Tab-separated table of C-alpha atoms and ligand atoms in Angstrom:
chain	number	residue	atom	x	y	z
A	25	UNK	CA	0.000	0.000	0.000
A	26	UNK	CA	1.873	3.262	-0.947
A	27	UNK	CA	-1.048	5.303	1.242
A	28	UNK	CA	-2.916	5.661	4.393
A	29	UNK	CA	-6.378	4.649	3.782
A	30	UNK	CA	-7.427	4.411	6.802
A	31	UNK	CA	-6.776	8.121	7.180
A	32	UNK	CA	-9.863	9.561	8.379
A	33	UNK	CA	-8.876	13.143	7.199
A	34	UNK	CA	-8.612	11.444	3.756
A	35	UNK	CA	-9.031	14.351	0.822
A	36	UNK	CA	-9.649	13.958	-2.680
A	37	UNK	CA	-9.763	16.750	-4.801
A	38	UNK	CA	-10.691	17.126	-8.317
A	39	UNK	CA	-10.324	20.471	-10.252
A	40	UNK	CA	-12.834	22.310	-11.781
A	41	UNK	CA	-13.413	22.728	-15.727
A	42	UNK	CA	-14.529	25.598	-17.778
A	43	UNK	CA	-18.194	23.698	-17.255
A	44	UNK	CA	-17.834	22.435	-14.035
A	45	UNK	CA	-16.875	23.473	-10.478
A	46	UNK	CA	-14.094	22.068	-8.005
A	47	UNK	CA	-14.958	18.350	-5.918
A	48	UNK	CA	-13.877	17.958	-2.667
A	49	UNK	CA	-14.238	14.197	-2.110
A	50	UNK	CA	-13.984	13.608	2.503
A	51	UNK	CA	-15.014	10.858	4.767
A	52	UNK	CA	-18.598	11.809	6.087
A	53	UNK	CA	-18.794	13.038	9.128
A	54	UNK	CA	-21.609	13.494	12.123
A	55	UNK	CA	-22.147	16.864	11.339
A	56	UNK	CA	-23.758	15.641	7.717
A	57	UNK	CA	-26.855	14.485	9.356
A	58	UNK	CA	-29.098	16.588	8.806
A	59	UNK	CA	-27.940	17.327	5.030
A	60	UNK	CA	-27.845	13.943	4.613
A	61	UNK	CA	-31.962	13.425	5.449
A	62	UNK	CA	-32.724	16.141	3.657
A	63	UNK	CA	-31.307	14.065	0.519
A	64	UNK	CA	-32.609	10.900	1.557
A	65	UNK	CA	-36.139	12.283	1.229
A	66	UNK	CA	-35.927	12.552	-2.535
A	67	UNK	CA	-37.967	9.146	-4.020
A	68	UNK	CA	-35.712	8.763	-6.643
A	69	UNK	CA	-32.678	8.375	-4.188
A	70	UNK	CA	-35.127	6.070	-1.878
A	71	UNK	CA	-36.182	4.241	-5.184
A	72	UNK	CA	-32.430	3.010	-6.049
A	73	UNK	CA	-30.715	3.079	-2.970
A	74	UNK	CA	-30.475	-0.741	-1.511
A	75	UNK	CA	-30.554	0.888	2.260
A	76	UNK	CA	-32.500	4.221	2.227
A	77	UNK	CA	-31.886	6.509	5.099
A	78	UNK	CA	-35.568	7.053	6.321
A	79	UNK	CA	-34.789	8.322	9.656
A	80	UNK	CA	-32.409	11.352	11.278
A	81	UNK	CA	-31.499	8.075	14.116
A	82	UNK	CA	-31.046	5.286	10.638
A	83	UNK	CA	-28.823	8.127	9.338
A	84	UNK	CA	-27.118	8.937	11.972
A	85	UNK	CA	-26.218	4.564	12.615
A	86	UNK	CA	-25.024	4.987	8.835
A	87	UNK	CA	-22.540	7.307	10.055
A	88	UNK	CA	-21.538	5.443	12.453
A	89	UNK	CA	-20.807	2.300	10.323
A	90	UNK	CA	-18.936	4.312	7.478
A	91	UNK	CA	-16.727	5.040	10.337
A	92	UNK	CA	-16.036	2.057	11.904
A	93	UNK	CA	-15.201	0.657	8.100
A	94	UNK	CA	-13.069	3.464	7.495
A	95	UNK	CA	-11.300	2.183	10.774
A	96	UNK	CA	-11.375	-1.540	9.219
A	97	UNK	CA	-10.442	-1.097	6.067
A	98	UNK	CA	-12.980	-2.744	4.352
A	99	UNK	CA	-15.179	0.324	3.353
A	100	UNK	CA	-14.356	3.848	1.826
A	101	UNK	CA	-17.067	5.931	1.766
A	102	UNK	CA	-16.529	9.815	0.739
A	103	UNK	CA	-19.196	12.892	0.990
A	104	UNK	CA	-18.957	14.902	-2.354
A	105	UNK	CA	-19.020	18.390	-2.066
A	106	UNK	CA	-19.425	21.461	-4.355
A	107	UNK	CA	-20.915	25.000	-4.444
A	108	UNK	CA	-24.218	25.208	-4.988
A	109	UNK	CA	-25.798	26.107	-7.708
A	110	UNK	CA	-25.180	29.827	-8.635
A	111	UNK	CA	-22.484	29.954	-6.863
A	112	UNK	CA	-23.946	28.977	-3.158
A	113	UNK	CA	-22.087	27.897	-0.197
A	114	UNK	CA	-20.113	24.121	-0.552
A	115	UNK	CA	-22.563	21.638	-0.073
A	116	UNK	CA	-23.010	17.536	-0.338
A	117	UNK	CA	-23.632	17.093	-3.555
A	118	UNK	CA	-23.364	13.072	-3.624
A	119	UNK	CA	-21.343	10.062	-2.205
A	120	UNK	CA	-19.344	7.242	-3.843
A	121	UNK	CA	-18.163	4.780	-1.778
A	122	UNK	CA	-14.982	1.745	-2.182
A	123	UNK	CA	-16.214	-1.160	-0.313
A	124	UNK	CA	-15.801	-5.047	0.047
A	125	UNK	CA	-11.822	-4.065	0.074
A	126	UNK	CA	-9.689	-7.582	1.355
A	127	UNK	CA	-5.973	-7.661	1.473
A	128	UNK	CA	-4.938	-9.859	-1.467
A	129	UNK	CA	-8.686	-9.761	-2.882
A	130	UNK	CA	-8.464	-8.947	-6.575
A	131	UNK	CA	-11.700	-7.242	-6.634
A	132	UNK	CA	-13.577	-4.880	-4.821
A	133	UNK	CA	-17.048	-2.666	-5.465
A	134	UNK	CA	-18.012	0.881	-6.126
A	135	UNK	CA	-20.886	2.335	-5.950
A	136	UNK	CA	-22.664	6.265	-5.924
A	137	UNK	CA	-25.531	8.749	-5.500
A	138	UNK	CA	-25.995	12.019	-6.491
A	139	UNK	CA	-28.159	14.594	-4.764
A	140	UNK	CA	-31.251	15.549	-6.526
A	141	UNK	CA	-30.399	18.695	-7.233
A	142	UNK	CA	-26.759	18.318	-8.462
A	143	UNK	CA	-28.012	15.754	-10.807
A	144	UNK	CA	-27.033	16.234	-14.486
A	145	UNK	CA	-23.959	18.091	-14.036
A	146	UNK	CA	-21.066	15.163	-14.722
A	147	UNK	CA	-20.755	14.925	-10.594
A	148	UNK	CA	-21.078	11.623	-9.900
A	149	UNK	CA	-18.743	10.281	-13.237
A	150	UNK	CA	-16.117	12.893	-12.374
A	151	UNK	CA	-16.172	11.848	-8.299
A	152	UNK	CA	-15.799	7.734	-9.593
A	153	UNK	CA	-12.716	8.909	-11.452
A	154	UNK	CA	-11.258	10.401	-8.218
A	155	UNK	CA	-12.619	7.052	-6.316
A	156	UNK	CA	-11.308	4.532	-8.903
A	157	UNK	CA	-7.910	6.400	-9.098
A	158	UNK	CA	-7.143	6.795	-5.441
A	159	UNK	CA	-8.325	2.626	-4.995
A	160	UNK	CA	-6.095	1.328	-7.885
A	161	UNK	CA	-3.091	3.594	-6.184
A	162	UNK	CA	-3.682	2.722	-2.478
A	163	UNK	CA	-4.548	-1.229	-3.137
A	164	UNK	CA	-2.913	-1.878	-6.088
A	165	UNK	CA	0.064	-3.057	-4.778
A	166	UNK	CA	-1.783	-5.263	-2.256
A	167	UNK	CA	-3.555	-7.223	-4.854
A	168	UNK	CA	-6.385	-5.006	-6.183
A	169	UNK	CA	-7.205	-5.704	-10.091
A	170	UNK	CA	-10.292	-5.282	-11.130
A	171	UNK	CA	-13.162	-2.739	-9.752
A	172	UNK	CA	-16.674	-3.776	-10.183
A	173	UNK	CA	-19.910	-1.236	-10.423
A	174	UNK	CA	-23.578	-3.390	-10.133
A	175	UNK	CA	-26.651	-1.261	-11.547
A	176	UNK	CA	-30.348	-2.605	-12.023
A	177	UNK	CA	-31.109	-3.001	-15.957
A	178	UNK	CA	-33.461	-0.095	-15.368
A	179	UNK	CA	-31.154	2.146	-14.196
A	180	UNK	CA	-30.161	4.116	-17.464
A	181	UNK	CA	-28.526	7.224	-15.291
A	182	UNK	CA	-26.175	5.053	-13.102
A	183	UNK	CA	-25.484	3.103	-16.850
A	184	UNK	CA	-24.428	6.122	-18.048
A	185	UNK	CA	-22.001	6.852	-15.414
A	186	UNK	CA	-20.353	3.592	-15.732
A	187	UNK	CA	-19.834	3.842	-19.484
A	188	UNK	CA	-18.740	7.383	-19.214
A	189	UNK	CA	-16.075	6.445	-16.326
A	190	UNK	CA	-14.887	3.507	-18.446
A	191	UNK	CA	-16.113	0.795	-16.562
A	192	UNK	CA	-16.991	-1.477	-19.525
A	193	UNK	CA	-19.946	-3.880	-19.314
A	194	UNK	CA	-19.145	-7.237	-18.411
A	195	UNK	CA	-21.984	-9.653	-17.753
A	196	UNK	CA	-25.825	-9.225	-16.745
A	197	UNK	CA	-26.924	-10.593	-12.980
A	198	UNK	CA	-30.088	-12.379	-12.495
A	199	UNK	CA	-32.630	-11.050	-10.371
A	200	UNK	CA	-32.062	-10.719	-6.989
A	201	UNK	CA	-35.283	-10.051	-5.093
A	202	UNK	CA	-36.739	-8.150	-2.889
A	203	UNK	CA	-33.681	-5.689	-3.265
A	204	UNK	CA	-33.199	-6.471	-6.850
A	205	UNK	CA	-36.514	-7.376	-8.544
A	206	UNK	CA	-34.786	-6.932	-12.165
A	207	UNK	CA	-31.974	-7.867	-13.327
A	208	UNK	CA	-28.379	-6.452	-13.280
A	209	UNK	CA	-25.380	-5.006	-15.595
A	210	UNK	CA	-22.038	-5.543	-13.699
A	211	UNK	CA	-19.358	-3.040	-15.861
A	212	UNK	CA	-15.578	-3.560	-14.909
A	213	UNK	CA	-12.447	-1.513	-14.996
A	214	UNK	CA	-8.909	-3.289	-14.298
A	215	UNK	CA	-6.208	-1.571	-12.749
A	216	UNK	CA	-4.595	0.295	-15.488
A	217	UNK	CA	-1.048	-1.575	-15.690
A	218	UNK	CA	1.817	-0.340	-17.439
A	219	UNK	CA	2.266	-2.373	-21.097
A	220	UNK	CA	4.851	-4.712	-21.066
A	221	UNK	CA	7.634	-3.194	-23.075
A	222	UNK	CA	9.963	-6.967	-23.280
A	223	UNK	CA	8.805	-7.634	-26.700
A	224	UNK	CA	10.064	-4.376	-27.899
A	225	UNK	CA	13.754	-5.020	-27.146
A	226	UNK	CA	14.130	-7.485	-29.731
Z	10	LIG	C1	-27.168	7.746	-11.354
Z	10	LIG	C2	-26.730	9.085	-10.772
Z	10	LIG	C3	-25.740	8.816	-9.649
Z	10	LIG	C4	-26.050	9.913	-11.876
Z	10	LIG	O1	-25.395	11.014	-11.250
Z	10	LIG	P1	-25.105	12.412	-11.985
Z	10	LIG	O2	-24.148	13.144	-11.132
Z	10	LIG	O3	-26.375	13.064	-12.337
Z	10	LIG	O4	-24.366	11.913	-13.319
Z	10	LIG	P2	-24.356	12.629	-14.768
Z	10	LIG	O5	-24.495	14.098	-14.634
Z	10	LIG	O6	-23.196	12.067	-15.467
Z	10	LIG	O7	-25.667	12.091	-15.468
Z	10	LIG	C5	-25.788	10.716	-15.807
Z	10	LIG	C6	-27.048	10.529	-16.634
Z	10	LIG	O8	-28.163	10.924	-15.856
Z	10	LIG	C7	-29.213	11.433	-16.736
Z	10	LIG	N1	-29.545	12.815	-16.294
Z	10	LIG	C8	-29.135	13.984	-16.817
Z	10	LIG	N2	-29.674	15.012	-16.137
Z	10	LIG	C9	-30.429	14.484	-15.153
Z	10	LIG	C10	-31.227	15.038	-14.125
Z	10	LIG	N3	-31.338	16.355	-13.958
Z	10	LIG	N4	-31.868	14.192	-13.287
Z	10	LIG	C11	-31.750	12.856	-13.440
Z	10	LIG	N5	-30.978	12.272	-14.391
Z	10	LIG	C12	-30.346	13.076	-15.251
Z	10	LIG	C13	-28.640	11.401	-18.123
Z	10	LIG	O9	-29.040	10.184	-18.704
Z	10	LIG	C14	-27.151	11.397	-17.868
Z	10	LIG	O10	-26.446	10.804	-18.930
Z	10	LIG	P3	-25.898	11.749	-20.136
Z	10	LIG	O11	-24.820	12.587	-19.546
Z	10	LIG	O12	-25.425	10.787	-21.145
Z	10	LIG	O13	-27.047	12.610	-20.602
Z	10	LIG	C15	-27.951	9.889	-10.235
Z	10	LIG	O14	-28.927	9.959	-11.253
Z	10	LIG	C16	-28.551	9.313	-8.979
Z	10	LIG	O15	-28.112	9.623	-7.884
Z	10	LIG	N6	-29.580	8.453	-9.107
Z	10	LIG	C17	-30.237	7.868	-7.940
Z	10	LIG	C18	-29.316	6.914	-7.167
Z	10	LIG	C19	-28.698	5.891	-8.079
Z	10	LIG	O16	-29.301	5.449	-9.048
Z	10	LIG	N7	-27.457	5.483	-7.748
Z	10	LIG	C20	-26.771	4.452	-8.502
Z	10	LIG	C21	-27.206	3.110	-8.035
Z	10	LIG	S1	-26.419	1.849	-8.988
């Protein structure tokens, strides 16, 4: 590992483009609560989320366990922030998360949500990037190859964000009810090794 993961002060940052402003990508923290419920009450969030947060107390457990993972190692989660729109304060625009991370597992899973009103703007493909960078660097070395991003078939937004972070589709998943009543895509990126250069020397 040639990083600290289990840093809880962890920062990502990813720079703004002529179109788009400046991520901060941080561990969540307590004081997200109530930011965090205010999110959870949208239906579409609640509609594709396996867990929803219904509850300032169910929220405030999640916190809890995103910490405690952190701690572990087995679970990344990161609060996205950004100004809000028209140049507001910084505020949680979304989440994307590392998690089922083993020492000497070749795989783990990623997965996101973007708040309703941040929707549309590139946040959660451009916040993956940061993710899937920072996991291939800090768990590379310790075995990491491949990261894999589930979706219901339905689910042409969070397709969209796969293909446009370069996680190529892999396979479909059956159904899995009650949480998945449809089936799924899994897409796949491997960790972006250097080519081998031994055939070039002749
Ligand atoms: C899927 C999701 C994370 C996409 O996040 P995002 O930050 O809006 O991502 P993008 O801006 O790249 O938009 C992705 C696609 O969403 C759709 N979209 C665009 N504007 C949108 C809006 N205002 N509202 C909803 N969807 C929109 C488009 O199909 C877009 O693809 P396109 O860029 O090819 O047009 C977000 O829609 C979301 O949080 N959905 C609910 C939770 C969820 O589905 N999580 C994933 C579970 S696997």
């Amino acid at each position: 590992m040639n990083d600290r993961p289990h840093d809880a002060n962890r920062r990502l940052e990813v720079a703004a483009t002529p179109t788009a402003p400046a991520l901060v990508l941080r561990p969540w923290s307590v004081a997200d609560v109530p930011e965090l419920v205010e999110i959870h009450r949208d239906p579409v969030l609640r509609r594709w989320s396996v867990d929803p947060l219904t509850s300032p107390d169910d929220t405030l457990r999640w916190l809890r366990d995103q910490e405690r993972s952190w701690a572990d190692g087995d679970r990344f989660a990161f609060a996205v922030l950004t100004d809000g729109p028209e140049g507001a304060a910084e505020r949680v625009a979304g989440h994307v998360v590392l998690k089922e991370v083993a020492a000497g597992k070749p795989s783990a899973d990623v997965g996101y949500w973007t708040a309703a009103w941040a929707r549309g703007r590139g946040v959660a493909p451009r916040a993956l990037e940061a993710l899937t960078g920072w996991a291939f660097d800090t768990f590379g070395d310790t075995g990491l190859a491949r990261l894999d991003l589930l979706h219901q078939v339905d689910n042409a937004a969070s397709c969209r964000v796969a293909e446009k972070t370069g996680y190529a589709f892999d396979r479909l998943l059956p159904p899995a009810p009650p949480a998945f009543p449809r089936e799924g895509h899994v897409h796949t990126r491997h960790f972006p090794r250097l080519p081998r250069l031994g055939h070039l020397a002749g």
